[in-house]
Structure formats: C-alpha cells, structure tokens
Coordinates of C-alpha atoms and ligand atoms in Angstrom, one line a residue:
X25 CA 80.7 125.8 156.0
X26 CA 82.8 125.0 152.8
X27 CA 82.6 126.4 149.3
X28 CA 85.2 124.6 146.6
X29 CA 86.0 126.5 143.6
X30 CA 88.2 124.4 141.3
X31 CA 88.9 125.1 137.5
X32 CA 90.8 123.2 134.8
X33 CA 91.2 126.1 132.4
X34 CA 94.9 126.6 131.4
X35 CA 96.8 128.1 133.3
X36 CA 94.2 127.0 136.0
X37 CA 96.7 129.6 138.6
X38 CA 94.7 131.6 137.0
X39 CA 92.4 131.5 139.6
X40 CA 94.3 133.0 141.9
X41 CA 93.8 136.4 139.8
X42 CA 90.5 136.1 139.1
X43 CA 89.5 135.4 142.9
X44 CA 92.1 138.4 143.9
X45 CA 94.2 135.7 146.8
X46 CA 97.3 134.5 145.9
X47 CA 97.2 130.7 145.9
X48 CA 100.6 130.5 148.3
X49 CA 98.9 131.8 151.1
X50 CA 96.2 131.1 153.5
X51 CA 94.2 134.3 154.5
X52 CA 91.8 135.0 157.0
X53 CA 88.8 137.5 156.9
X54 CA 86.7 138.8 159.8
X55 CA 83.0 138.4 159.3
X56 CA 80.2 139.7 161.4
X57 CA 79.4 136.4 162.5
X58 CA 82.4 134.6 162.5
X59 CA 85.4 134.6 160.2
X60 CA 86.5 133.1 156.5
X61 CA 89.2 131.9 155.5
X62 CA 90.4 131.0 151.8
X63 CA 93.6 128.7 151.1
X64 CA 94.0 126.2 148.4
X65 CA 94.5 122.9 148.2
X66 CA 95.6 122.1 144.8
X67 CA 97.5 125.2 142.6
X68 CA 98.9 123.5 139.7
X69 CA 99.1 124.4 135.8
X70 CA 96.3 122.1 134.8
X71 CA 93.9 122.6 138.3
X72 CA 93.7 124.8 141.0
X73 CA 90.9 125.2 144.1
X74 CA 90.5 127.3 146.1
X75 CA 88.5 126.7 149.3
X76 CA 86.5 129.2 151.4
X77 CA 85.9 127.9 154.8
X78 CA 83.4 130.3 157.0
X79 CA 83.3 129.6 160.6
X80 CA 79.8 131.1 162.3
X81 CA 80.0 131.6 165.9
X82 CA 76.8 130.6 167.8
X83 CA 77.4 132.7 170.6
X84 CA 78.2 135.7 168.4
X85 CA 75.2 135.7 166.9
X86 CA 73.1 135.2 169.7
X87 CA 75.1 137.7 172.0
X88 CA 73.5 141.1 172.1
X89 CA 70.1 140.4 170.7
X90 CA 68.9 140.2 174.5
X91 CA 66.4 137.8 174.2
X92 CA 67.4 136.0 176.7
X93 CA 64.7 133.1 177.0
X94 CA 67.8 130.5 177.8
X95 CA 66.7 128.4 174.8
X96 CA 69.1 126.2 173.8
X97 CA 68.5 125.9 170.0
X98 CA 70.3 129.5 169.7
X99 CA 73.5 127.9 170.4
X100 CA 73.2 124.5 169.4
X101 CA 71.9 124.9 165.8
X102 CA 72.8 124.1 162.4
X103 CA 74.5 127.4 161.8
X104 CA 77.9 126.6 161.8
X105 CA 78.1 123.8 159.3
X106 CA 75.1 124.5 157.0
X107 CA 75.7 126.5 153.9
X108 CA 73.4 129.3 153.7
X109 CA 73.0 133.0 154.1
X110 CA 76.2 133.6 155.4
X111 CA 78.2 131.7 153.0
X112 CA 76.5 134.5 150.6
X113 CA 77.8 137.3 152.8
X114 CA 81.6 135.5 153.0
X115 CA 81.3 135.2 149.1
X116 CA 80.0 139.2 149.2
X117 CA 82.5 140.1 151.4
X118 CA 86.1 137.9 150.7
X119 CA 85.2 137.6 147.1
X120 CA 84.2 141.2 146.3
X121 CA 85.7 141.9 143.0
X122 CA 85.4 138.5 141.6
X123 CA 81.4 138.6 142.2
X124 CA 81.8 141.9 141.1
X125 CA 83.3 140.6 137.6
X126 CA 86.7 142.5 138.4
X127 CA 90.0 141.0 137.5
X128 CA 92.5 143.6 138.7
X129 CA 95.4 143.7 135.9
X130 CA 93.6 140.7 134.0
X131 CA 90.3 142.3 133.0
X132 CA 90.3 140.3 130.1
X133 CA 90.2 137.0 132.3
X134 CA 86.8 137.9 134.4
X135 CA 85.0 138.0 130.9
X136 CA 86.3 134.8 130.0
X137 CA 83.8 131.7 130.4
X138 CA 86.0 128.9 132.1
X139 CA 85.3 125.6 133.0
X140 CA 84.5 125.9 136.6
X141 CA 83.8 123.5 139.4
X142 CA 81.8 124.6 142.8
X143 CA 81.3 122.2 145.6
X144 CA 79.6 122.9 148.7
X145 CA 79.8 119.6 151.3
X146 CA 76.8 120.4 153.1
X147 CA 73.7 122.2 152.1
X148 CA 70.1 122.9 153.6
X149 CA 67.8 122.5 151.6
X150 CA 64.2 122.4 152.5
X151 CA 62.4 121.7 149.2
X152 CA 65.1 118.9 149.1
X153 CA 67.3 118.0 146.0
X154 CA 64.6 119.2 143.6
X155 CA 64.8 123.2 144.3
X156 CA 68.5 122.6 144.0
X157 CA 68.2 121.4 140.4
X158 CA 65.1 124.0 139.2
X159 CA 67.2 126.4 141.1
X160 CA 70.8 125.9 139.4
X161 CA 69.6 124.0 136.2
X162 CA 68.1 126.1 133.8
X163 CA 71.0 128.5 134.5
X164 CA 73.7 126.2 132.8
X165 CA 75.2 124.5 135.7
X166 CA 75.5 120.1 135.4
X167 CA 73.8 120.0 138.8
X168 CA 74.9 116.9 140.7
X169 CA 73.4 116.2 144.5
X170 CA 73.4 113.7 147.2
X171 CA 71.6 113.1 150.1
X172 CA 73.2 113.3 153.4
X173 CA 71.8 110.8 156.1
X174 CA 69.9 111.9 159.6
X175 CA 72.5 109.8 161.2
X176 CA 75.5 107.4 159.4
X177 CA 75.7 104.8 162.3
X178 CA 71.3 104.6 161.6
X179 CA 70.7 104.3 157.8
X180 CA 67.5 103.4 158.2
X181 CA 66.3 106.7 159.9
X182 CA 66.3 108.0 156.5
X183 CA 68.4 111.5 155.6
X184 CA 68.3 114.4 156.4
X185 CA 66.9 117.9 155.2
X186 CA 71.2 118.7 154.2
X187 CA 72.7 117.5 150.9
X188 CA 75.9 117.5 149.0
X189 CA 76.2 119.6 146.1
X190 CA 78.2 119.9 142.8
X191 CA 78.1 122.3 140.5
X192 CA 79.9 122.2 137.2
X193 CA 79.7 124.2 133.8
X194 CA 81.7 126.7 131.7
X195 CA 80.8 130.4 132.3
X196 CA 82.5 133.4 134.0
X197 CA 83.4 133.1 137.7
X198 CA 81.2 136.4 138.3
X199 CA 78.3 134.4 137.2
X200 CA 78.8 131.4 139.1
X201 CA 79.6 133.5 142.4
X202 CA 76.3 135.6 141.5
X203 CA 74.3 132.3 141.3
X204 CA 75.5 131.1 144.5
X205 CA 75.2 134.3 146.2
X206 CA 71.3 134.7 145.5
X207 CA 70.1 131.1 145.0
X208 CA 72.2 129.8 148.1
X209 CA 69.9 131.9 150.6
X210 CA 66.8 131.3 148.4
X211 CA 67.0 127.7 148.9
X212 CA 67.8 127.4 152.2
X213 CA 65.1 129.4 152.6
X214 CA 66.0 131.1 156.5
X215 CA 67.9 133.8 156.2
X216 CA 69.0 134.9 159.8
X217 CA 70.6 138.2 159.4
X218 CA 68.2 141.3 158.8
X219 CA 66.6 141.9 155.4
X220 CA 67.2 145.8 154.9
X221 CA 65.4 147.7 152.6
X222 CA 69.0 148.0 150.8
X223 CA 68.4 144.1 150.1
X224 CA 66.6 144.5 146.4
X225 CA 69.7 147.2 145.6
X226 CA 72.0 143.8 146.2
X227 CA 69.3 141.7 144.7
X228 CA 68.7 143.9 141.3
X229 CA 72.8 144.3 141.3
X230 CA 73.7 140.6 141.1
X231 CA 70.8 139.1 139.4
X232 CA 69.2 141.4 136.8
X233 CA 71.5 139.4 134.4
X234 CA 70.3 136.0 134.8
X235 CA 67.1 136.4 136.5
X236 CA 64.3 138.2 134.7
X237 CA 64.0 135.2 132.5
X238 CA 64.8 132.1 135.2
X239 CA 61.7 130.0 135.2
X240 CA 61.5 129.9 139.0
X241 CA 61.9 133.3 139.0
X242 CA 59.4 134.4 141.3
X243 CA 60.2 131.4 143.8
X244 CA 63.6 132.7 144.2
X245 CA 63.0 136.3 145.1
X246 CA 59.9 135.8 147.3
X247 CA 62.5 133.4 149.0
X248 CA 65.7 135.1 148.8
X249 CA 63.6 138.4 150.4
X250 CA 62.1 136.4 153.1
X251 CA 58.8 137.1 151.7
X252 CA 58.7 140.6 152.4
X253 CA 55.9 141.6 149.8
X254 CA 56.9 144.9 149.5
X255 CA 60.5 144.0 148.9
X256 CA 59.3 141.3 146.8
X257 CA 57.5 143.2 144.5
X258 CA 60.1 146.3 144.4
X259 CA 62.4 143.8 143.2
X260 CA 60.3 142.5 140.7
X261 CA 59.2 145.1 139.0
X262 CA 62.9 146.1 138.4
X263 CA 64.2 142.8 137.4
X264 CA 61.3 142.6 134.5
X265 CA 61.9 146.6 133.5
X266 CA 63.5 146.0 131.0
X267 CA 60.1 143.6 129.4
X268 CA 58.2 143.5 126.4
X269 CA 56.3 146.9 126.8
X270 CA 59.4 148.8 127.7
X271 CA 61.2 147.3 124.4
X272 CA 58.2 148.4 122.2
X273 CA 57.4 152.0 123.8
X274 CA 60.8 152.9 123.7
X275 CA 61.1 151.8 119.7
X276 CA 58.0 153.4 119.1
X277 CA 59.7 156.5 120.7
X278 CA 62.5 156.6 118.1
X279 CA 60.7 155.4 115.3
X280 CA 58.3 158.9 115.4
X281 CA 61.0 161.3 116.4
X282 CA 58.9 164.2 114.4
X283 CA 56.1 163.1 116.3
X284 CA 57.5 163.6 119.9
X285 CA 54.9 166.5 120.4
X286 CA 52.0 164.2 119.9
X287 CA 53.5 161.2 121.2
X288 CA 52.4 158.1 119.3
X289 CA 50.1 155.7 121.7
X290 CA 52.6 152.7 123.2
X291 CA 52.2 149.1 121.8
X292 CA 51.1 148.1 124.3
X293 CA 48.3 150.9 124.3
X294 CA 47.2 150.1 120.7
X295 CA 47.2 146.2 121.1
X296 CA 44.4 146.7 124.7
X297 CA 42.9 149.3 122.6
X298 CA 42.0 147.1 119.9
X299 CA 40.8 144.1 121.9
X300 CA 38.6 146.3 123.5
X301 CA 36.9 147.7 121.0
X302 CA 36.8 144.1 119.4
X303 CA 35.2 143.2 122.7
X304 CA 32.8 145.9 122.4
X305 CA 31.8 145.4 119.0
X306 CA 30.6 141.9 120.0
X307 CA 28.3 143.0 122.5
X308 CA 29.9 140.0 124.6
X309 CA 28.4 140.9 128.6
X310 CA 31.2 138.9 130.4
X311 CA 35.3 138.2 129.2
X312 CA 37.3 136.3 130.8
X313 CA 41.1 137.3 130.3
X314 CA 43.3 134.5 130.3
X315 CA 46.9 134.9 131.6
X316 CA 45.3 138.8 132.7
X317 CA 49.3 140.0 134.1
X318 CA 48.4 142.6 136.1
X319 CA 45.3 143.4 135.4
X320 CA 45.6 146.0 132.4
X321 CA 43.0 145.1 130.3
X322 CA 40.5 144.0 133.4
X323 CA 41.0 147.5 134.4
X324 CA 39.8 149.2 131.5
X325 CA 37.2 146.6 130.8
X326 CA 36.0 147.9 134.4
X327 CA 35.7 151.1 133.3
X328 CA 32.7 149.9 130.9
X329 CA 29.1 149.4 132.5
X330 CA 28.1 147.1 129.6
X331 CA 30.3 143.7 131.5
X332 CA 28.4 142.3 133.9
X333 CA 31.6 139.5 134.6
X334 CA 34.9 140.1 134.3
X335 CA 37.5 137.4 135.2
X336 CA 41.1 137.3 135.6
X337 CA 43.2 134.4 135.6
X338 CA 46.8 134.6 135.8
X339 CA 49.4 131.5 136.9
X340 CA 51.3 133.7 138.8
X341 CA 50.2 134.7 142.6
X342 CA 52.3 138.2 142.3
X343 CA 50.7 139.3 139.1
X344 CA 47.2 139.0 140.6
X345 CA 48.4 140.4 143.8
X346 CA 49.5 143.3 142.0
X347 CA 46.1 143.4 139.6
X348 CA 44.6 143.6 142.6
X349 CA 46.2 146.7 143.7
X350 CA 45.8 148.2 140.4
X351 CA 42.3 147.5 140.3
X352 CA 41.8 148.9 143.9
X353 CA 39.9 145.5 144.2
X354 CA 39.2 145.9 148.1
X355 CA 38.5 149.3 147.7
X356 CA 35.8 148.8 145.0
X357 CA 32.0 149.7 145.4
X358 CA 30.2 146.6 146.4
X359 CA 28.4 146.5 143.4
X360 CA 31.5 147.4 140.9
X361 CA 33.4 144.7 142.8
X362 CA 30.7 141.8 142.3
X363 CA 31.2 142.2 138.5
X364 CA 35.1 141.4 138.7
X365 CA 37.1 138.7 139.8
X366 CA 40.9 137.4 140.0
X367 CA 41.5 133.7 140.4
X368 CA 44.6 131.6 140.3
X369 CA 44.8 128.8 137.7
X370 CA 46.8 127.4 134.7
X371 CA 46.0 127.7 131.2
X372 CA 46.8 124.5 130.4
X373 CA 44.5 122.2 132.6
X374 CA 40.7 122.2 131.8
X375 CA 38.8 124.8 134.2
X376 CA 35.2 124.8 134.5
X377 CA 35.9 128.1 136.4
X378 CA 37.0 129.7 132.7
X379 CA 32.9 128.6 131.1
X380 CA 30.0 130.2 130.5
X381 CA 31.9 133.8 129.5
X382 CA 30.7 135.2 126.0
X383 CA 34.2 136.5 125.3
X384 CA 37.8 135.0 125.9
X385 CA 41.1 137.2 125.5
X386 CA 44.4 136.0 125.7
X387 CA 46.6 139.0 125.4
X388 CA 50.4 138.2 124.7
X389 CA 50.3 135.1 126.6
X390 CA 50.5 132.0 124.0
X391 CA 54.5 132.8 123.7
X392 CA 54.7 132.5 127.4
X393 CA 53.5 128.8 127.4
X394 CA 55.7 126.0 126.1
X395 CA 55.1 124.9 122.5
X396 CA 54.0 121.3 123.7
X397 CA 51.5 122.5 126.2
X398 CA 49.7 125.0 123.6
X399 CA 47.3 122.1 122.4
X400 CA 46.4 121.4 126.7
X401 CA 46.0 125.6 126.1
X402 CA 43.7 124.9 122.8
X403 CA 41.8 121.8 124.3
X404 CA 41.3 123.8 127.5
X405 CA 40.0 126.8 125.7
X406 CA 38.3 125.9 122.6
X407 CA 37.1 122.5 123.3
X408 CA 36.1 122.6 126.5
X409 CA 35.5 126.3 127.6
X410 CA 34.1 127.6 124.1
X411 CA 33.3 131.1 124.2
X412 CA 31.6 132.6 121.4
X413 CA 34.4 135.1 120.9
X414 CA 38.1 134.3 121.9
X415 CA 40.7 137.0 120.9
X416 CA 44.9 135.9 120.8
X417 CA 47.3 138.2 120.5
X418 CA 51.1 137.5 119.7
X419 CA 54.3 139.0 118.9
X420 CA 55.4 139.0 115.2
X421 CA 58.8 137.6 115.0
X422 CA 59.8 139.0 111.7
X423 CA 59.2 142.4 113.0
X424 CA 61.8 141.6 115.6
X425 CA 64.7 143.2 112.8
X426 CA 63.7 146.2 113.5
X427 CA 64.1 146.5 116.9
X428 CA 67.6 147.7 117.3
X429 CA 68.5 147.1 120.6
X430 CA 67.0 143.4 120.1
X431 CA 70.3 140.6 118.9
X432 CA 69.3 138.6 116.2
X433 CA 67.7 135.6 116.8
X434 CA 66.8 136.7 120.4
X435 CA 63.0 137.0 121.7
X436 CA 61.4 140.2 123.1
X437 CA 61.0 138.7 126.3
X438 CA 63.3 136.3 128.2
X439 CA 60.3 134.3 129.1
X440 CA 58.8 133.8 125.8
X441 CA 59.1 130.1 124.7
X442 CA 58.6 130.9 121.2
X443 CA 57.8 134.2 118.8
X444 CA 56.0 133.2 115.7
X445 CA 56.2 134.5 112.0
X446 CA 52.8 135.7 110.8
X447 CA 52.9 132.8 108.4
X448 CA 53.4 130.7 111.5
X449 CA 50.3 132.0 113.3
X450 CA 48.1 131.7 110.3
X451 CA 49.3 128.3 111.0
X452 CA 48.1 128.0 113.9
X453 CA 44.6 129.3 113.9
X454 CA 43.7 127.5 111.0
X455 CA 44.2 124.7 112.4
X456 CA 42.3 126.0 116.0
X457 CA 39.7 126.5 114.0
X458 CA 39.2 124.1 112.1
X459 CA 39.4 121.6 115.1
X460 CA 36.9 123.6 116.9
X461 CA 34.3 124.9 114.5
X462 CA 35.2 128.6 114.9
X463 CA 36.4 130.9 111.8
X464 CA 39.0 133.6 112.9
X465 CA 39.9 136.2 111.2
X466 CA 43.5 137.9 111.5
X467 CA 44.5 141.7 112.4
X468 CA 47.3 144.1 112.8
X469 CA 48.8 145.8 116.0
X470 CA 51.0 148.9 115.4
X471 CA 51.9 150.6 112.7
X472 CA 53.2 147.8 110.1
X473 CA 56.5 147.6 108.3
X474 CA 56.4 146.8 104.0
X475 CA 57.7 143.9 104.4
X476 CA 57.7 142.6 107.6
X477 CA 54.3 143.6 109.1
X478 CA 53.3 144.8 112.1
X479 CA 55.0 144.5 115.0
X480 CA 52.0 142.2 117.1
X481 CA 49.5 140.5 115.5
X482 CA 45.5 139.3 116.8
X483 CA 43.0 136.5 115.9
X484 CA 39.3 137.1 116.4
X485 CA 38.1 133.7 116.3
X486 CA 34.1 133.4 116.6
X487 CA 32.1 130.9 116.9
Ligands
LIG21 N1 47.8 139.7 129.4 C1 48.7 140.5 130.2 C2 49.9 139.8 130.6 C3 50.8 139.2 129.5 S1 52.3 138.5 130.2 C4 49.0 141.8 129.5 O1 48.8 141.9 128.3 O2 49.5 142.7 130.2 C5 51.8 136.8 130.2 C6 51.1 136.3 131.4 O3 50.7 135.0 131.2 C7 51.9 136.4 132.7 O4 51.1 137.1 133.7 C8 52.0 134.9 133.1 O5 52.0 134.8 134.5 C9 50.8 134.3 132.5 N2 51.0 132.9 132.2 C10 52.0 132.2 131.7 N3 51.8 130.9 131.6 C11 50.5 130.7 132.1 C12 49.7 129.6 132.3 N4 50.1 128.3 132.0 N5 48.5 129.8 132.9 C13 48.1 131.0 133.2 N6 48.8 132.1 133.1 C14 50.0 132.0 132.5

C-alpha cells in the first residue's frame, strides 16, 4: 500500500518538518501487521513527496487467531496492496504529530494551509468511485479517480472493485491526514483489526472538526465503526454536541445571569412548548411531525390523550432509531403504541403516508433542506398533503449577532443550508400561502431583542 504526499508550497522541504522525517533518509517503522516505511522521491525547493509504503503480512495477521479452517483467502487476499484500514493505522502511527497538527520547532507551519497533493495507487472501494467523491468532495479536496481493471491483459472483463485516487487542495496537512485517516477505512468499508470501545475517543479526536457538518455524515461513521450501533450512536451524539440546542441553552444561560436560581426554560424548551400548545389550541386529533429528529416533540405530544395519531418522519435512520429509544416505543402499552408511529421518508418527494393528519409541524427543519428543494418541501406539504393546520419553525438570522461564540456570517448549525431574516420568512409564507389557500400568521420564540427580534421564529398557517 502506497500513500503520496507531495506539496508545491515554497520551500516545499518543508515538508520534511511538518511530516517530522528528514527527506535524506529512508526510515522504517514496525507495525502490528507489517511495517512502513517513508522515503522521498523528489525533495527539491519548488516540490517535495514523500511516500509511505506499508507492507501487511498475510501470515501475521492470520498467525495466532487459531482458527485454523486452512482457508486459503486468509493468506491470499487483498490485504497487502489495498489501501485501507491499515494505511490509517501507518498514518496514526508514522505520522503522529503531523495528524496531530504538531510541527516541532515550526508550529507556525502546521497552521499553515498549503497546497497539498495525496495519491493513493490503489484503493478499495465498494460503493465505487462515487463514495470517493461524496466522501472527499464536500470537504475541499479536487477529487480525481480512475478505475482500475479486473485484469489488464482482459479489458473486456470490466474493472475492478480497486481505483486510483488523487487528491489535491490547499489546507493544513493535519487536515488532509485526518481526512484520510477516517474516510480511508469508511470507504473501504472492512476494517479487519478490532473496533475497541476506545474507537469513538479516536473517531471524536480526529473528526469533530470537519465532521458534524459533512453531508454524508452519518454514512461515514456507521462505516468507519463497522456498524457497531452503540459505537455509532456514542460517536454521534458527541460529534453533533456542540448543535443548535447547545448554542442557544448555553446563551440563554449567560444572558439571565440574575436569573440562575430560576433558570430560564431552554430555546429549545420554549419553541416545543409553543407548538404544542398551538397544537392544542386547534383541537387537531392527529400531527404529523415532519423531519421529528429524535422524537422531542412526539414525546411530549404522547403525553396528551387528546392525539389519537402521531407520526414521525425523519430522513435519517439514526434519528428515528434513537426517537425510538426515547419514546420507549417497544416498550409502550399496546394501546399507547397504536396511536404513534416513526417512518422513514424525505420531505421533499410527495408521500401519501404524510395525508389525512389535521395538524403538520415542521420544527427547525426548513434550514436543513436545500433552498432549491424547499418548493418539492411546499408542493409536497401544502399541495398535496394539506393539513388544516401546518406549523414552521426557523432560526432568525439577525438574531445570530448576539450569539457571541457564533463568527459572523456563520449559521447555528453546520448543517443548515440557509438561516433567514424575519423579513425573509415573511417572504416566504406569503408566498406559501397564497399558492395554497392558507393564511398564516407569524410568532415569536424566546425572549426577543429591540432590534433584532427573537431569536427563532413560527408560522401557523391554517387552512
Ligand atoms: N424537529 C426536530 C429535529 C430538527 S433537526 C427537533 O426539533 O428536535 C432537522 C431534522 O430534519 C433532522 O432530524 C434531519 O434528519 C431532518 N431532515 C433533514 N432533511 C430532511 C428531509 N429531506 N426529509 C426528512 N427529514 C429531513
């Protein structure tokens, strides 16, 4: 297995620093498995690369595990040639300090974004090329692949499940050697050394950077964790800690210091708070919640006798697993748990699953959908599901200056797509409406600034 690393930056020696190997010498490293060795075959002032070779042994591996069914495949495997797993734990262990974004003497130079270079000659990839490009893409990298053939003397057998890759942008080596280190193993998808429970620790330490808001989140860590559900949730929940709730509570927090005794009630608290009551005000006997997370508002809507259906729909398979566990769905009275139900589906597609419900909420989810597929999200919603009552809520981006620990111009949430203004909603809904013969009327969600109102923002629209 082979792992490039070039740069151009000036002096491109450089490199030799920030990977901690002198570029004169070719060193060897012992690995579990195997062993690594770095050298490089260009140091000059305007390149340098430095290559990583990691030679698995077959019979290492296999030696000791005493399963000794005779089977062939354990020695004559893909192991030593494919990049995978244990390229992650040669980069882990040779690289150390670069992945840790130490530059002994040169601290200065790990912070740096260079122009950087990684090619890896032969990769496994079983989704094929595509994973390799949702996988790398959206994290900066120009992603270039190729396919390998089955066999180069037979063309025509097609290729194989191995491709080339090339990876090329301009950010800090620590990143680029994080990226590799999860996504390699995530995408080759057969990790072959045990997955301790210390796993998430290395998980959480190398990704909480870049991948709370990485669309394929989820993808990568049930993969990366060998879907372990227990691992993969664990790690989850701490690489999305730091979300939109957290942001708000902990605002809300310093904003009332004289109020620490009676501690005011969370955002998040005040926004499910206010749909229900909305809810209950209505009279409405079954709600659908659209984009339902992890069941927050079902929960408390479960509480009430007066819903007769309750339905959750959620794109994501982990937050319904874990509404689910918060609702104690297989745990629930037979005749408590025919009135609720969790289903997997996209907003954005017409459902007949999501009609015939009096009520529709869609709690904090709009900004999660891309601008261009919020009209599929109106069409499927207003024109074709048509509740008599559907309640949006919404960040308000102008209240975004007073969160402190928020850069400007950032959003609360790494996923969001988009925050709007409360002009921008206004926008929005009056055009809903109008489209859909519904009038809506617009209300506050937490205690509201002068001038740039409160910090989330509803619709009621009714029919
Ligand atoms: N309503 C919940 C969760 C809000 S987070 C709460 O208030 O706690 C936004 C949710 O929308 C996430 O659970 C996400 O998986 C879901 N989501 C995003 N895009 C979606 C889509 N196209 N279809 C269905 N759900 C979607």
């Amino acid at each position: 297995m082979l792992l490039s690393i070039s740069t151009t930056h000036q002096p491109a020696t450089d490199l030799g620093y920030l990977l901690a190997k002198h570029p004169q010498r070719c060193q060897q490293f012992p690995l579990g498995f195997g062993q690594a060795q770095v050298w490089y075959p260009q140091a000059d002032v305007d390149r340098c690369e430095a290559m990583l070779y990691v030679d698995v042994d077959p019979v290492d591996l296999v030696r000791g595990k005493g399963d000794a069914e005779g089977a062939l495949s354990q020695y004559v495997n893909d192991r030593p040639y494919a990049a995978s797993s244990f390229l992650s734990v040669a980069i882990a262990r040779v690289y150390a300090s670069a992945l840790g974004g130490d530059c002994k003497g040169r601290p200065e130079l790990a912070q740096q974004a260079l122009p950087l270079v990684a090619e890896i000659p032969v990769l496994r990839s079983r989704g094929g090329a595509d994973w390799v490009h949702r996988c790398f893409g959206p994290l900066g990298h120009e992603v270039e692949t190729s396919a390998l053939p089955l066999d180069a003397t037979f063309p025509e057998w097609g290729d194989s499940a191995y491709l080339r890759l090339r990876l090329s942008g301009t950010m800090r080596l620590a990143s680029l050697l994080q990226h590799l280190y999860v996504l390699l193993p995530a995408i080759d998808g057969d990790r072959h050394h045990y997955i301790g429970d210390d796993e998430v620790d290395k998980l959480v330490a190398k990704a909480s950077e870049w991948l709370p808001g990485h669309p394929e989140r989820d993808w990568i860590v049930s993969r990366y964790l060998k879907r372990r559900r227990s691992l993969v949730r664990a790690a989850l929940a701490r690489l999305t800690e730091s979300d939109e709730t957290e942001l708000e509570e902990s605002e809300a927090a310093r904003e009332a210091p004289e109020q620490t005794l009676e501690r005011p009630l969370s955002l998040n608290e005040q926004r499910l708070q206010l749909v229900a009551e909305t809810l209950r005000a209505s009279c409405a006997q079954s709600v659908v919640d659209l984009g339902c997370g992890e069941g927050r508002l079902l929960a408390r809507l479960l509480d009430e006798r007066r819903y007769q259906r309750l339905l959750g729909v959620d794109v994501s398979l982990l937050a319904l697993e874990r509404a689910a566990e918060r609702l104690k769905l297989d745990r629930l009275p037979p005749l408590l748990r025919a009135r609720i139900d969790l289903k997997q589906g996209s907003l954005t597609y017409r459902d007949a699953r999501l009609a015939g419900f009096d009520a529709a909420c869609a709690v904090e989810v709009i900004e999660h959908l891309e601008a261009e597929r919020l009209l599929a999200f109106e069409t499927a919603v207003f024109a074709h599901a048509r509740p008599a009552l559907v309640l949006v809520t919404t960040p308000n981006a102008e209240y975004n200056a007073r969160f402190e620990t928020l850069p400007a111009g950032r959003f609360r949430h790494p996923d969001h797509r988009f925050e709007w203004t409360r002009a921008e909603f206004h926008a929005w809904a009056d055009g809903v409406a109008a489209r859909h013969g519904y009038a809506w009327e617009w209300a506050a969600i937490g205690a509201p600034d002068d001038a740039l109102g409160p910090p989330t923002q509803m619709a009621a629209f009714r029919r």
